[in-house]
C-alpha cells in the first residue's frame, strides 16, 4: 500500500507520517528531505526558496517513479509533502491506483482560528523549521483555503483516486479512514 499525504503547511503531514511509521512500521519518504538532499548535493539549481511549481515539476517525476517501484515490489510506503501535483493520479494506470491511498490534509478557517497557538506550537514537533516567520494566522488560513482547494476539486472528479479530505483531528481521522486494525489516538494531536 502506498499512502500519499499532502496538504498545506502546518497541517501535520510529517507528524502523521512519523506516527504511521511508529505504529505500523511503514517507511516514509519526506519530499522535503529529498528536495534538500538534491539541492545540497548540487544536483539542481533550485533552492528551498524556489517557487513551489518549479519544485513540484522537478521533484514529482522522481517521487512518482519511487512510488511505481514500491508498487512493483509489493512494498508499503508513505510519501508526504506538499510537492504532489494536483493531477498526480493521471501519472498512474488503474492497476497502480488500486495500491495508492491519497490524503489531502486541510484545516478549516474556524479550526485554524480556534487552535492557531497550538498549530504554531506543534509546527516543530517532528522537523525543526529554520524559519517559520511566514506562519501567521492569515497566511495559514489563506494557504489552506487556496493551496488545497484546487487539489480537492480536481481529485473529486477522479473517483478512482481514493481521495479522503481530512479536517481537524487529522491523525485519528486518517487512521480511521484507513481502517487499520488497532486504532490508537496519537498523543501529539490537537483536539
Coordinates of C-alpha atoms in Angstrom, one line a residue:
X1 CA 0.0 0.0 0.0
X2 CA 1.2 3.5 -0.9
X3 CA -0.1 6.3 1.3
X4 CA 0.3 9.8 -0.1
X5 CA -0.1 12.6 2.4
X6 CA -0.3 16.2 1.1
X7 CA -1.8 19.5 2.1
X8 CA -0.9 22.9 3.2
X9 CA 2.0 23.8 5.5
X10 CA 1.5 23.1 9.3
X11 CA -1.4 20.6 8.7
X12 CA 0.6 17.7 10.2
X13 CA 1.8 15.8 7.2
X14 CA 5.1 14.9 8.7
X15 CA 3.7 14.2 12.1
X16 CA 1.2 11.8 10.6
X17 CA 3.8 10.1 8.5
X18 CA 6.0 9.7 11.6
X19 CA 3.1 8.3 13.6
X20 CA 2.2 5.8 10.9
X21 CA 5.9 4.7 10.8
X22 CA 6.0 4.2 14.5
X23 CA 2.6 2.5 14.7
X24 CA 2.6 0.3 11.6
X25 CA 6.3 0.2 10.6
X26 CA 5.5 1.6 7.1
X27 CA 8.6 3.5 5.9
X28 CA 8.1 7.1 4.8
X29 CA 9.7 9.4 2.3
X30 CA 9.7 13.1 3.1
X31 CA 9.7 15.0 -0.2
X32 CA 11.2 17.9 1.8
X33 CA 14.2 15.7 2.7
X34 CA 14.5 14.6 -1.0
X35 CA 14.4 18.3 -2.0
X36 CA 17.1 19.3 0.4
X37 CA 19.3 16.4 -0.5
X38 CA 19.1 17.2 -4.2
X39 CA 19.7 20.9 -3.5
X40 CA 22.6 20.5 -1.1
X41 CA 24.3 17.9 -3.3
X42 CA 24.3 20.3 -6.2
X43 CA 22.0 18.2 -8.4
X44 CA 19.7 21.1 -9.1
X45 CA 20.0 24.9 -9.3
X46 CA 16.7 25.2 -7.4
X47 CA 16.8 26.4 -3.8
X48 CA 14.5 26.0 -0.8
X49 CA 13.0 29.4 -1.7
X50 CA 12.2 28.4 -5.3
X51 CA 8.6 28.6 -6.5
X52 CA 6.5 25.6 -5.4
X53 CA 5.5 25.0 -9.0
X54 CA 9.1 24.7 -10.1
X55 CA 10.0 22.4 -7.2
X56 CA 7.0 20.2 -7.9
X57 CA 7.9 19.9 -11.6
X58 CA 11.4 18.9 -10.6
X59 CA 10.6 16.6 -7.6
X60 CA 7.4 14.8 -8.7
X61 CA 8.9 12.7 -11.6
X62 CA 11.5 11.3 -9.1
X63 CA 8.8 10.6 -6.4
X64 CA 6.4 9.1 -9.0
X65 CA 9.0 6.6 -10.1
X66 CA 9.8 5.7 -6.4
X67 CA 6.1 5.0 -5.9
X68 CA 5.9 2.8 -9.0
X69 CA 9.0 0.9 -7.9
X70 CA 7.4 0.3 -4.4
X71 CA 4.2 -0.9 -6.0
X72 CA 6.1 -3.2 -8.4
X73 CA 7.9 -4.7 -5.4
X74 CA 4.7 -5.0 -3.3
X75 CA 6.2 -2.7 -0.7
X76 CA 4.4 -0.3 1.7
X77 CA 5.5 3.3 1.6
X78 CA 4.2 6.6 2.9
X79 CA 5.1 9.7 0.9
X80 CA 4.5 13.0 2.5
X81 CA 4.9 16.6 1.3
X82 CA 3.4 19.5 -0.5
X83 CA 5.1 18.8 -3.8
X84 CA 2.5 16.3 -5.1
X85 CA 0.9 17.8 -8.2
X86 CA -2.9 18.5 -8.3
X87 CA -3.3 15.8 -11.1
X88 CA -0.9 13.2 -9.6
X89 CA -3.3 10.3 -10.3
X90 CA -3.1 10.9 -14.1
X91 CA 0.5 9.6 -13.9
X92 CA -0.6 6.1 -12.8
X93 CA -2.6 3.3 -14.5
X94 CA -5.6 2.0 -12.8
X95 CA -3.8 -1.1 -11.6
X96 CA -1.4 1.2 -9.7
X97 CA -4.1 3.4 -8.4
X98 CA -5.6 0.4 -6.5
X99 CA -2.5 0.4 -4.4
X100 CA -2.5 4.2 -3.6
X101 CA -4.4 5.9 -0.8
X102 CA -4.3 9.7 -1.1
X103 CA -4.9 12.1 1.9
X104 CA -5.1 15.8 1.5
X105 CA -4.9 17.4 4.9
X106 CA -6.9 20.6 5.3
X107 CA -7.8 22.8 8.3
X108 CA -10.9 24.8 8.2
X109 CA -10.7 28.5 8.9
X110 CA -12.7 28.0 12.1
X111 CA -10.3 25.3 13.3
X112 CA -7.3 27.5 12.5
X113 CA -8.7 30.4 14.3
X114 CA -9.6 28.3 17.4
X115 CA -6.3 26.4 17.5
X116 CA -3.7 28.7 16.0
X117 CA -1.4 28.8 19.0
X118 CA -1.3 25.0 19.0
X119 CA -0.6 25.0 15.3
X120 CA 2.4 27.2 15.9
X121 CA 3.4 25.2 19.0
X122 CA 3.4 21.9 17.1
X123 CA 5.0 23.2 13.9
X124 CA 8.3 21.8 15.1
X125 CA 7.2 18.6 16.6
X126 CA 9.0 16.4 14.1
X127 CA 11.1 18.6 11.9
X128 CA 13.0 21.7 13.1
X129 CA 11.9 24.6 10.9
X130 CA 14.7 27.0 10.4
X131 CA 12.5 30.0 9.5
X132 CA 8.8 29.9 10.5
X133 CA 8.2 33.7 10.3
X134 CA 5.7 33.4 7.5
X135 CA 3.4 31.3 9.8
X136 CA 0.9 34.0 10.7
X137 CA -2.8 33.4 11.3
X138 CA -3.9 34.9 7.9
X139 CA -1.2 33.1 6.0
X140 CA -2.2 29.7 7.3
X141 CA -5.9 30.4 6.6
X142 CA -5.0 31.5 3.0
X143 CA -2.7 28.6 2.5
X144 CA -5.4 26.1 3.5
X145 CA -8.1 28.0 1.5
X146 CA -6.3 28.5 -1.8
X147 CA -3.5 26.0 -1.8
X148 CA -5.6 22.9 -1.3
X149 CA -8.9 23.7 -2.9
X150 CA -7.7 23.0 -6.5
X151 CA -6.4 19.6 -5.4
X152 CA -9.7 18.7 -3.9
X153 CA -11.7 19.9 -6.9
X154 CA -9.5 18.0 -9.4
X155 CA -9.3 14.9 -7.3
X156 CA -13.1 14.9 -6.6
X157 CA -13.6 14.4 -10.3
X158 CA -11.4 11.3 -10.3
X159 CA -13.2 8.7 -8.3
X160 CA -10.5 6.1 -8.9
X161 CA -8.0 8.2 -6.9
X162 CA -9.3 7.1 -3.4
X163 CA -9.4 10.7 -2.1
X164 CA -10.1 11.5 1.5
X165 CA -10.3 15.0 2.7
X166 CA -9.4 15.3 6.3
X167 CA -10.2 18.2 8.6
X168 CA -9.3 18.8 12.2
X169 CA -8.0 15.9 14.2
X170 CA -6.0 14.5 11.3
X171 CA -4.1 11.6 12.7
X172 CA -7.1 9.9 14.3
X173 CA -9.2 10.7 11.2
X174 CA -6.7 9.2 8.8
X175 CA -6.2 6.1 10.9
X176 CA -10.0 5.6 11.0
X177 CA -10.3 6.2 7.2
X178 CA -7.6 3.7 6.5
X179 CA -9.2 1.0 8.7
X180 CA -6.1 -0.1 10.5
X181 CA -6.8 -2.9 12.9
X182 CA -5.6 -1.1 16.0
X183 CA -6.6 2.5 16.1
X184 CA -5.0 4.4 18.9
X185 CA -5.1 8.1 19.4
X186 CA -1.7 9.8 18.8
X187 CA -0.6 11.8 21.8
X188 CA 0.5 14.8 19.8
X189 CA -2.8 15.6 18.1
X190 CA -4.7 18.8 18.7
X191 CA -8.4 18.3 19.5

